[in-house]
C-alpha cells in the first residue's frame, strides 16, 4: 500500500513460474492487468536484502502506474512511505530513490547476501544519476538494511523500467 496512490494490492508469488502473474489475474484468467508479484528468487517474508515486486504500468492508472508519480521531485518528497502487510505484521519502508533504469534483472545472478556484492549494489543506487532520478539525500544505507524495489514498465520504452526503492524502517 502506498498512500495517495491507487497502489493497494496483494503481493503474489507463484510456486513454480516466476512470470505467471505477469500475464494471469487473481482469478486465474489470462490477460491484463495481471497481478502485483514477486519471484521465487525472493522469500515471501521480505527478509532478503533486496526484494523486488513487479507490476504493470496500466494506461488506466491501476496496478503500478502511480509509481511514475515519483518522477516529480515534490511528490517524491511528500510521499515517502510504502507499507507491506504480512501475516506477521506491518513493514514500513522509507522511499529513498526513484528512477528510470535498464531492464536488467536485479535478482538473477546477484548474491545480495554477500556483503561485498550488496555494498556494491547500494553504492550503485546511491551514485546513480539520470535526469529523472529522485533521491532522499538524508537516507543512509548499510549492508544490514532490507531494500524493497518496486518495478514497473515505462510507456514507449520497452527496454527500461521505472524503479521506486525503499529501505525497511522497522525490524520487528
mmCIF file of C-alpha atoms in Angstrom:
data_model
loop_
_atom_site.group_PDB
_atom_site.id
_atom_site.type_symbol
_atom_site.label_atom_id
_atom_site.label_comp_id
_atom_site.label_asym_id
_atom_site.label_seq_id
_atom_site.Cartn_x
_atom_site.Cartn_y
_atom_site.Cartn_z
ATOM 1 C CA UNK A 1 0.000 0.000 0.000
ATOM 2 C CA UNK A 2 1.265 3.474 -0.913
ATOM 3 C CA UNK A 3 -0.796 6.372 0.474
ATOM 4 C CA UNK A 4 -2.208 8.886 -2.034
ATOM 5 C CA UNK A 5 -1.900 6.389 -4.884
ATOM 6 C CA UNK A 6 -4.023 3.577 -6.248
ATOM 7 C CA UNK A 7 -1.319 1.106 -5.192
ATOM 8 C CA UNK A 8 -3.127 -1.130 -2.708
ATOM 9 C CA UNK A 9 -2.782 -4.754 -3.812
ATOM 10 C CA UNK A 10 -1.895 -8.188 -2.578
ATOM 11 C CA UNK A 11 1.622 -9.319 -3.465
ATOM 12 C CA UNK A 12 1.571 -12.784 -5.021
ATOM 13 C CA UNK A 13 4.265 -15.335 -5.787
ATOM 14 C CA UNK A 14 3.709 -18.390 -7.947
ATOM 15 C CA UNK A 15 5.353 -21.575 -6.603
ATOM 16 C CA UNK A 16 6.856 -22.599 -9.957
ATOM 17 C CA UNK A 17 6.569 -19.906 -12.654
ATOM 18 C CA UNK A 18 8.251 -16.556 -11.988
ATOM 19 C CA UNK A 19 6.317 -14.856 -14.791
ATOM 20 C CA UNK A 20 2.886 -16.379 -14.179
ATOM 21 C CA UNK A 21 1.384 -13.274 -12.563
ATOM 22 C CA UNK A 22 2.742 -11.045 -15.297
ATOM 23 C CA UNK A 23 0.033 -12.491 -17.547
ATOM 24 C CA UNK A 24 -2.535 -14.021 -15.165
ATOM 25 C CA UNK A 25 -5.070 -12.336 -12.928
ATOM 26 C CA UNK A 26 -6.026 -13.158 -9.373
ATOM 27 C CA UNK A 27 -8.984 -15.231 -10.592
ATOM 28 C CA UNK A 28 -6.692 -17.341 -12.821
ATOM 29 C CA UNK A 29 -7.813 -15.729 -16.076
ATOM 30 C CA UNK A 30 -5.123 -14.915 -18.641
ATOM 31 C CA UNK A 31 -4.528 -11.299 -19.668
ATOM 32 C CA UNK A 32 -4.134 -7.843 -18.239
ATOM 33 C CA UNK A 33 -3.734 -6.405 -15.734
ATOM 34 C CA UNK A 34 -2.001 -9.440 -14.211
ATOM 35 C CA UNK A 35 -1.073 -9.106 -10.546
ATOM 36 C CA UNK A 36 1.458 -7.442 -8.326
ATOM 37 C CA UNK A 37 4.041 -10.156 -7.681
ATOM 38 C CA UNK A 38 7.479 -11.194 -6.555
ATOM 39 C CA UNK A 39 9.594 -14.013 -7.946
ATOM 40 C CA UNK A 40 10.885 -17.210 -6.333
ATOM 41 C CA UNK A 41 14.286 -15.538 -6.061
ATOM 42 C CA UNK A 42 12.773 -13.733 -3.065
ATOM 43 C CA UNK A 43 11.453 -15.193 0.134
ATOM 44 C CA UNK A 44 7.838 -14.392 0.940
ATOM 45 C CA UNK A 45 8.724 -12.936 4.350
ATOM 46 C CA UNK A 46 10.630 -9.916 2.920
ATOM 47 C CA UNK A 47 13.777 -10.927 4.832
ATOM 48 C CA UNK A 48 16.038 -10.836 1.756
ATOM 49 C CA UNK A 49 18.493 -7.946 1.451
ATOM 50 C CA UNK A 50 16.726 -6.919 -1.789
ATOM 51 C CA UNK A 51 13.107 -7.799 -2.539
ATOM 52 C CA UNK A 52 11.714 -6.881 -5.949
ATOM 53 C CA UNK A 53 7.985 -6.514 -6.573
ATOM 54 C CA UNK A 54 6.682 -6.172 -10.131
ATOM 55 C CA UNK A 55 3.509 -4.704 -11.564
ATOM 56 C CA UNK A 56 2.247 -3.419 -14.895
ATOM 57 C CA UNK A 57 2.092 0.293 -15.702
ATOM 58 C CA UNK A 58 -1.545 0.306 -16.817
ATOM 59 C CA UNK A 59 -2.844 3.137 -19.016
ATOM 60 C CA UNK A 60 -5.972 3.365 -16.853
ATOM 61 C CA UNK A 61 -3.806 4.243 -13.822
ATOM 62 C CA UNK A 62 -4.132 0.919 -11.993
ATOM 63 C CA UNK A 63 -1.502 -1.541 -10.792
ATOM 64 C CA UNK A 64 1.900 0.234 -10.633
ATOM 65 C CA UNK A 65 1.071 3.174 -12.916
ATOM 66 C CA UNK A 66 1.153 5.588 -9.962
ATOM 67 C CA UNK A 67 4.819 4.763 -9.323
ATOM 68 C CA UNK A 68 5.515 7.247 -12.097
ATOM 69 C CA UNK A 69 4.270 10.000 -9.766
ATOM 70 C CA UNK A 70 7.688 9.689 -8.122
ATOM 71 C CA UNK A 71 9.263 11.241 -11.217
ATOM 72 C CA UNK A 72 8.112 14.562 -9.740
ATOM 73 C CA UNK A 73 10.571 15.783 -7.085
ATOM 74 C CA UNK A 74 7.878 17.422 -4.950
ATOM 75 C CA UNK A 75 5.701 14.303 -4.976
ATOM 76 C CA UNK A 76 8.778 12.223 -4.120
ATOM 77 C CA UNK A 77 9.490 14.365 -1.064
ATOM 78 C CA UNK A 78 5.878 14.464 0.147
ATOM 79 C CA UNK A 79 5.095 10.728 -0.201
ATOM 80 C CA UNK A 80 7.995 8.797 1.314
ATOM 81 C CA UNK A 81 6.418 5.567 2.609
ATOM 82 C CA UNK A 82 5.411 2.118 1.381
ATOM 83 C CA UNK A 83 3.517 -0.256 3.669
ATOM 84 C CA UNK A 84 3.601 -4.030 3.347
ATOM 85 C CA UNK A 85 1.112 -6.017 5.413
ATOM 86 C CA UNK A 86 2.230 -9.572 6.187
ATOM 87 C CA UNK A 87 0.731 -12.255 8.447
ATOM 88 C CA UNK A 88 3.492 -11.393 10.935
ATOM 89 C CA UNK A 89 2.852 -7.638 10.958
ATOM 90 C CA UNK A 90 3.338 -4.339 9.191
ATOM 91 C CA UNK A 91 6.572 -3.489 7.340
ATOM 92 C CA UNK A 92 7.247 0.210 6.762
ATOM 93 C CA UNK A 93 9.681 1.289 4.041
ATOM 94 C CA UNK A 94 11.110 4.780 3.520
ATOM 95 C CA UNK A 95 11.419 5.579 -0.173
ATOM 96 C CA UNK A 96 14.938 6.764 -0.883
ATOM 97 C CA UNK A 97 15.242 6.537 -4.680
ATOM 98 C CA UNK A 98 13.064 6.594 -7.783
ATOM 99 C CA UNK A 99 14.453 6.498 -11.293
ATOM 100 C CA UNK A 100 14.388 5.086 -14.796
ATOM 101 C CA UNK A 101 16.640 2.071 -15.176
ATOM 102 C CA UNK A 102 17.535 -0.601 -17.698
ATOM 103 C CA UNK A 103 15.622 -3.867 -17.881
ATOM 104 C CA UNK A 104 18.464 -5.677 -16.073
ATOM 105 C CA UNK A 105 17.057 -8.367 -13.803
ATOM 106 C CA UNK A 106 18.046 -7.152 -10.346
ATOM 107 C CA UNK A 107 17.935 -10.571 -8.689
ATOM 108 C CA UNK A 108 19.125 -13.037 -11.303
ATOM 109 C CA UNK A 109 22.844 -13.640 -10.979
ATOM 110 C CA UNK A 110 23.314 -11.433 -7.897
ATOM 111 C CA UNK A 111 24.036 -12.611 -4.368
ATOM 112 C CA UNK A 112 22.973 -9.772 -2.094
ATOM 113 C CA UNK A 113 23.652 -11.975 0.929
ATOM 114 C CA UNK A 114 27.349 -11.491 0.115
ATOM 115 C CA UNK A 115 28.221 -8.227 1.917
ATOM 116 C CA UNK A 116 30.611 -7.019 -0.807
ATOM 117 C CA UNK A 117 28.073 -7.540 -3.582
ATOM 118 C CA UNK A 118 25.280 -5.927 -1.560
ATOM 119 C CA UNK A 119 27.558 -2.953 -0.769
ATOM 120 C CA UNK A 120 28.343 -2.616 -4.484
ATOM 121 C CA UNK A 121 24.611 -2.578 -5.235
ATOM 122 C CA UNK A 122 23.923 0.064 -2.546
ATOM 123 C CA UNK A 123 26.780 2.244 -3.808
ATOM 124 C CA UNK A 124 25.454 1.914 -7.347
ATOM 125 C CA UNK A 125 21.985 3.072 -6.304
ATOM 126 C CA UNK A 126 23.321 5.980 -4.263
ATOM 127 C CA UNK A 127 25.590 7.104 -7.096
ATOM 128 C CA UNK A 128 23.073 6.565 -9.905
ATOM 129 C CA UNK A 129 22.360 9.702 -11.897
ATOM 130 C CA UNK A 130 19.970 10.471 -14.700
ATOM 131 C CA UNK A 131 17.538 13.266 -15.480
ATOM 132 C CA UNK A 132 14.547 11.541 -13.878
ATOM 133 C CA UNK A 133 16.315 10.399 -10.707
ATOM 134 C CA UNK A 134 14.980 11.470 -7.325
ATOM 135 C CA UNK A 135 16.852 10.529 -4.165
ATOM 136 C CA UNK A 136 16.435 11.236 -0.485
ATOM 137 C CA UNK A 137 19.862 12.530 0.475
ATOM 138 C CA UNK A 138 19.121 12.085 4.183
ATOM 139 C CA UNK A 139 18.734 8.292 3.966
ATOM 140 C CA UNK A 140 21.843 6.272 4.776
ATOM 141 C CA UNK A 141 22.061 2.622 3.738
ATOM 142 C CA UNK A 142 24.171 -0.217 5.082
ATOM 143 C CA UNK A 143 24.554 -3.891 4.248
ATOM 144 C CA UNK A 144 22.379 -4.655 7.288
ATOM 145 C CA UNK A 145 19.366 -2.996 5.619
ATOM 146 C CA UNK A 146 16.490 -4.602 3.736
ATOM 147 C CA UNK A 147 15.597 -2.878 0.466
ATOM 148 C CA UNK A 148 12.286 -3.051 -1.354
ATOM 149 C CA UNK A 149 12.294 -2.376 -5.098
ATOM 150 C CA UNK A 150 9.006 -1.671 -6.876
ATOM 151 C CA UNK A 151 9.477 -2.179 -10.601
ATOM 152 C CA UNK A 152 7.197 -1.247 -13.478
ATOM 153 C CA UNK A 153 7.475 -0.748 -17.209
ATOM 154 C CA UNK A 154 7.745 2.569 -18.986
ATOM 155 C CA UNK A 155 5.433 3.638 -21.773
ATOM 156 C CA UNK A 156 7.225 3.633 -25.147
ATOM 157 C CA UNK A 157 10.465 2.348 -23.569
ATOM 158 C CA UNK A 158 10.271 -1.467 -23.555
ATOM 159 C CA UNK A 159 13.930 -1.829 -22.581
ATOM 160 C CA UNK A 160 13.619 0.308 -19.452
ATOM 161 C CA UNK A 161 11.946 0.016 -16.062
ATOM 162 C CA UNK A 162 10.925 2.588 -13.510
ATOM 163 C CA UNK A 163 12.127 1.690 -10.024
ATOM 164 C CA UNK A 164 10.967 3.032 -6.682
ATOM 165 C CA UNK A 165 13.175 1.857 -3.830
ATOM 166 C CA UNK A 166 12.643 1.924 -0.098
ATOM 167 C CA UNK A 167 14.567 0.837 2.976
ATOM 168 C CA UNK A 168 12.883 -1.043 5.801
ATOM 169 C CA UNK A 169 12.458 1.153 8.862
ATOM 170 C CA UNK A 170 11.053 -1.336 11.359
ATOM 171 C CA UNK A 171 12.700 -4.639 12.152
ATOM 172 C CA UNK A 172 10.006 -6.171 14.346
#
